[in-house]
C-alpha positions as semicolon CSV with decimal commas, in nm:
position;residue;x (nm);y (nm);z (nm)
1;X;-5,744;1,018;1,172
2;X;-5,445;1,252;1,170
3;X;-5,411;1,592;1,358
4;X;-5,174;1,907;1,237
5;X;-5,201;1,806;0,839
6;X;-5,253;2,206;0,702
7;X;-4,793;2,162;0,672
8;X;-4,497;1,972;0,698
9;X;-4,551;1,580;0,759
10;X;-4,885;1,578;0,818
11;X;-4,972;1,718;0,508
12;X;-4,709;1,543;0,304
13;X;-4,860;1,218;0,531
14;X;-5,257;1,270;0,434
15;X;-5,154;1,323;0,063
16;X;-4,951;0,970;0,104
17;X;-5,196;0,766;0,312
18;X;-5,456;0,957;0,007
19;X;-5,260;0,793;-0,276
20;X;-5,214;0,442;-0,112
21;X;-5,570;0,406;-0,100
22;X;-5,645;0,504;0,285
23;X;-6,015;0,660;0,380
24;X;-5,836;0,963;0,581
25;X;-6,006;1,183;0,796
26;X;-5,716;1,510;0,774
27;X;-5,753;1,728;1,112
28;X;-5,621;2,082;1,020
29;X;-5,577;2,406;1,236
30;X;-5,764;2,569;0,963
31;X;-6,006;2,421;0,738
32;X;-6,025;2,742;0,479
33;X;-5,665;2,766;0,491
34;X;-5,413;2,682;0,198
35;X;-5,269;2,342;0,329
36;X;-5,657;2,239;0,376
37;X;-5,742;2,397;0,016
38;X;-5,468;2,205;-0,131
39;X;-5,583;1,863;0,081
40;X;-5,898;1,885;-0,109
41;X;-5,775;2,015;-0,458
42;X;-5,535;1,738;-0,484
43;X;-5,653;1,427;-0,309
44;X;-5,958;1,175;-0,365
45;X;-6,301;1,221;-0,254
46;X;-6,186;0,940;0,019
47;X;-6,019;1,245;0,221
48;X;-6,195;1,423;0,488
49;X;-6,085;1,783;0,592
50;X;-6,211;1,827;0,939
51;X;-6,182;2,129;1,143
52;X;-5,951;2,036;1,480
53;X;-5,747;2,273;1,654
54;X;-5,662;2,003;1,920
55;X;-5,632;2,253;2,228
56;X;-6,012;2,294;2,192
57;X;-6,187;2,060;2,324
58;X;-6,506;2,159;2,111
59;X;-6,338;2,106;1,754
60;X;-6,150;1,746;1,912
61;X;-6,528;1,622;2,050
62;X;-6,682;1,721;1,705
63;X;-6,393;1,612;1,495
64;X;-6,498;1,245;1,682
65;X;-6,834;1,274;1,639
66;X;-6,803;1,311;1,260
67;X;-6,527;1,027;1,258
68;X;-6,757;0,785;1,452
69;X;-7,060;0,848;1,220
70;X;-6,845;0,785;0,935
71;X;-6,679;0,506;1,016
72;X;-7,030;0,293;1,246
73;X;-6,960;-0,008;1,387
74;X;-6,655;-0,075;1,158
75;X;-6,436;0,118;1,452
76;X;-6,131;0,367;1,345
77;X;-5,781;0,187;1,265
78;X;-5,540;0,434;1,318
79;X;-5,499;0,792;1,510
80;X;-5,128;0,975;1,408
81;X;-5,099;1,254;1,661
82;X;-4,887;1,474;1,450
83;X;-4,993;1,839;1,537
84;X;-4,706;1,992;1,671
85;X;-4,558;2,378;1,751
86;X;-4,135;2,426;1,799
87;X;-4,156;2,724;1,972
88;X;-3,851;2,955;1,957
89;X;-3,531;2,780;1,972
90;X;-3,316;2,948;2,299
91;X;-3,182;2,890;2,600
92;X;-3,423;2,720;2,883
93;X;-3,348;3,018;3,088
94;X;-3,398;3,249;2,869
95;X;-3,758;3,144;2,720
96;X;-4,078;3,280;2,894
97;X;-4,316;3,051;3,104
98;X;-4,567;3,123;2,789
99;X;-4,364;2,896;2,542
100;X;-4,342;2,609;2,789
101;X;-4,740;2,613;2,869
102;X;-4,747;2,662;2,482
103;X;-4,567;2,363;2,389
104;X;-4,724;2,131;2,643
105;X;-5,067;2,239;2,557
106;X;-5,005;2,148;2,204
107;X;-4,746;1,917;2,175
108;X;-4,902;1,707;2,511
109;X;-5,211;1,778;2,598
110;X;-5,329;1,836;2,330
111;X;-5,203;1,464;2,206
112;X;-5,355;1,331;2,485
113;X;-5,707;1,491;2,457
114;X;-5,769;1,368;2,089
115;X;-5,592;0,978;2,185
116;X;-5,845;0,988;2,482
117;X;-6,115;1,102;2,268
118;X;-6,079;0,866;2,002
119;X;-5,991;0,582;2,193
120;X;-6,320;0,436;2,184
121;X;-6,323;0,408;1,793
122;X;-5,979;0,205;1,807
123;X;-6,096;-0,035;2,046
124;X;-6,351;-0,154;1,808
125;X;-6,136;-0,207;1,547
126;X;-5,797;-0,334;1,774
127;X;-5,618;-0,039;1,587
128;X;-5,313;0,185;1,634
129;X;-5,217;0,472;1,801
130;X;-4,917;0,639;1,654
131;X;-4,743;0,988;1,828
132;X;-4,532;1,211;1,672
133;X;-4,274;1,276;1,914
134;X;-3,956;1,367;1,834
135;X;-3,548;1,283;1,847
136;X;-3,546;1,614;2,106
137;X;-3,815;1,407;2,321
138;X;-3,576;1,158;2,386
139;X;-3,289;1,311;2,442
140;X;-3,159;1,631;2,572
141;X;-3,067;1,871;2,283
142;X;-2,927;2,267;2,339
143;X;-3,205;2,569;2,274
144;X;-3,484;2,271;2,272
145;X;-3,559;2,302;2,660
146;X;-3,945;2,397;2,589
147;X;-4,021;2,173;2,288
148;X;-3,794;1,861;2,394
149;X;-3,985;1,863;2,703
150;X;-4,311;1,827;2,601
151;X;-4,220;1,597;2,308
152;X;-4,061;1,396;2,622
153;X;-4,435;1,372;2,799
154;X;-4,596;1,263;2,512
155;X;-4,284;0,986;2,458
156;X;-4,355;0,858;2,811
157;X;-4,734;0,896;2,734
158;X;-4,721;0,648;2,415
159;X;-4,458;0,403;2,600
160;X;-4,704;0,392;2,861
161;X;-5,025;0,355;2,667
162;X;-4,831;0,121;2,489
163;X;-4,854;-0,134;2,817
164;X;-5,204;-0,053;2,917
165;X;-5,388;-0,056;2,571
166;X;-5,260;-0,405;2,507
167;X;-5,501;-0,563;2,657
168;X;-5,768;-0,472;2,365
169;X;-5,511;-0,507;2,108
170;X;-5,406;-0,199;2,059
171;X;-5,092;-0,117;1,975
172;X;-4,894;0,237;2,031
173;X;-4,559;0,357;1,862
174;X;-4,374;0,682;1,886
175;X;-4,202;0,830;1,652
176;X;-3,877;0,993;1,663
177;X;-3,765;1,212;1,330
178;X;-3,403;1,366;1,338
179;X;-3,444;1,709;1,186
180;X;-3,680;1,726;0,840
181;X;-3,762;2,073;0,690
182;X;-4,129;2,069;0,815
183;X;-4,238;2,386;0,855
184;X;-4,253;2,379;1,223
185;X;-4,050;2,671;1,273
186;X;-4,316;2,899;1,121
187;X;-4,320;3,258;0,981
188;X;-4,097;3,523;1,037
189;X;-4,420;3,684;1,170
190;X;-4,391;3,445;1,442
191;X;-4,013;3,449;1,516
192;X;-4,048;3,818;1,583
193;X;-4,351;3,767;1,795
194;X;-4,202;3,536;1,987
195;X;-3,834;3,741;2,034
196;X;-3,987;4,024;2,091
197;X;-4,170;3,843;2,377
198;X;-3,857;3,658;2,496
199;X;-3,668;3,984;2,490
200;X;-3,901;4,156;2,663
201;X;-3,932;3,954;2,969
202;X;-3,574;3,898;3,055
203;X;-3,444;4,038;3,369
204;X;-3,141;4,274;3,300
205;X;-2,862;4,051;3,492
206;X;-2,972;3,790;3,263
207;X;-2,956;3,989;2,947
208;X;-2,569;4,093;3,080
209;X;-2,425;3,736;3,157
210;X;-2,544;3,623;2,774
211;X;-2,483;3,934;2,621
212;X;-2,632;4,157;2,359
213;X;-2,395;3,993;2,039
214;X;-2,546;3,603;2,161
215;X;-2,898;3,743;2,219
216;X;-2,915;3,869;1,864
217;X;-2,734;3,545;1,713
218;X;-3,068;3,320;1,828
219;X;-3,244;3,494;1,551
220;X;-2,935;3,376;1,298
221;X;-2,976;3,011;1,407
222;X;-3,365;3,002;1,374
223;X;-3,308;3,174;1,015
224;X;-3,001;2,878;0,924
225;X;-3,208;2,614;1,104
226;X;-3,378;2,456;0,776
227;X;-3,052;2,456;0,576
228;X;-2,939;2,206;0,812
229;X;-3,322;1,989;0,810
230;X;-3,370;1,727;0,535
231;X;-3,632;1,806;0,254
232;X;-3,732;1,467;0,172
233;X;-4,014;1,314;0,425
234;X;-4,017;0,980;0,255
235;X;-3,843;0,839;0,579
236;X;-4,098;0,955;0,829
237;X;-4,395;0,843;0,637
238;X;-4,243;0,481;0,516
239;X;-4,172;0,445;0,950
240;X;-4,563;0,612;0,990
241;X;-4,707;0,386;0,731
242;X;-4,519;0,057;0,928
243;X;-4,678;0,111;1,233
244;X;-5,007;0,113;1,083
245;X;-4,998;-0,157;0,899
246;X;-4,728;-0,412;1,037
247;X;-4,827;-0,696;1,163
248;X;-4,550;-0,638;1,459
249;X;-4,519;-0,231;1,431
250;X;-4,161;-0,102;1,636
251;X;-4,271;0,046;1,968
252;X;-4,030;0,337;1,876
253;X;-3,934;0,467;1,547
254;X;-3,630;0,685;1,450
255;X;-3,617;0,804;1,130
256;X;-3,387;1,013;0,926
257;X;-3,000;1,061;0,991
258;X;-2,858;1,118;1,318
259;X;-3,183;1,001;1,506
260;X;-3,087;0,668;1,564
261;X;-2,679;0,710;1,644
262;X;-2,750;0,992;1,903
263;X;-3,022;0,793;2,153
264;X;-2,784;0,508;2,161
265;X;-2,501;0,690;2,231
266;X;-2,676;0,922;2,500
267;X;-2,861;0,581;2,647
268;X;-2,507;0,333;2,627
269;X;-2,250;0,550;2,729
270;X;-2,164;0,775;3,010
271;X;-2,365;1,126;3,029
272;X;-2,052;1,337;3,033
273;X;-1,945;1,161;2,696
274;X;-2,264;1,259;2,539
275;X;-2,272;1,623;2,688
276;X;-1,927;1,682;2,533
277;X;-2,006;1,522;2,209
């Protein structure tokens, strides 16, 4: 079962878990939406398009009652948590309380409703549990105050899970991606939504000691952001695909450049070094 799959990697992930011969049940935020049309245009009659925006607790306790009459006795083997928002890249200070409750209801929360949920099924079958964190939810990154955050919860969440689930044989990974072009920083619909909103509810000596000219350059780095994101996936969803089906899946993943290089340098040497570098 994987969550957020209308975009990005979880749509490139049910169309590759699709072609390897998977049965996968493909949660999307909108089930008459392209990414959802496309699911079902392009992949086998194994693929199942359910309905699951995963802050609703109604469309995650349906989306498991379909999955459990599906699958019986037989159990579910894998959940990927993959549903994610970014928010709007800025300062900590400078981002309303709405895009931190935003990002933890989605990015957390709502991770931790559907794992809870569908727990059940992956006990039967001793399966896996696999969360799509991110390289900004384990360690600290500029403009990513909001999203890194959450990302961190659900990091702690799976590391944790990943102790107490053992006991039925279940096994947990996180996974880290450096930056992919995903999607994830939506529309330009969005961004102005969500400036307009930022801009609106900061407090005049704030808007002085950042000034107008840096204010009006966070819309430049959202626009530049995917020229610096790779396009190809195939990392993320060769690391995915391991910790279903290894026989001893990593309890952390980091794929894609960078990822890897910057946790051990922020985790091995001193935090000044890695707040200057």
């Amino acid at each position: 079962m994987l969550s957020g799959s209308d975009t990005g990697i979880g749509h490139a992930l049910a169309k590759y878990l699709d072609s390897l011969g998977f049965v996968v049940f493909s949660g999307v935020l909108n089930k008459d939406g392209p990414g959802a049309e496309e699911l079902r245009r392009s992949c086998s009659q194994r693929l199942c398009v359910l309905q699951l925006d995963i802050t609703n607790s109604t469309q995650v306790q349906e989306a498991y009652l379909t999955v459990s009459e599906k699958v019986q006795n037989a159990g579910l083997w894998g959940v990927v948590n993959n549903a994610g928002i970014l928010g709007f890249p800025a300062d900590g200070e400078l981002l309303p309380m709405s895009t931190y409750r935003h990002c933890m209801e989605v990015n957390f929360f709502g991770a931790v409703e559907v794992s809870k949920t569908f727990l059940p099924l992956l006990r039967k079958s001793q399966g896996r549990l696999v969360n799509m964190s991110s390289m900004a939810g384990g360690i600290p990154l500029p403009r990513y105050a909001a999203y890194g955050a959450s990302k961190a919860a659900l990091s702690m969440f799976s590391g944790v899970m990943r102790q107490e689930l053992s006991k039925w044989g279940i096994k947990v990974m996180a996974v880290h991606p450096s930056g992919f072009r995903t999607g994830i920083e939506g529309t330009a619909e969005q961004w102005d939504k969500q400036e307009k909103e930022l801009m609106e509810n900061l407090p005049e000596g704030t808007r002085q000691a950042y000034g107008e000219e840096y204010l009006l350059g966070l819309r430049n780095y959202l626009l530049h952001l995917p020229s610096h994101c790779a396009p190809d996936l195939s990392p993320v969803l060769a690391a995915v695909l391991h910790a279903l089906l290894a026989r001893r899946p990593q309890g952390l993943y980091t794929p894609g450049k960078g990822a890897y290089i910057l946790l051990c340098i922020f985790c091995c040497f001193p935090l000044w070094f890695y707040d200057f570098f």
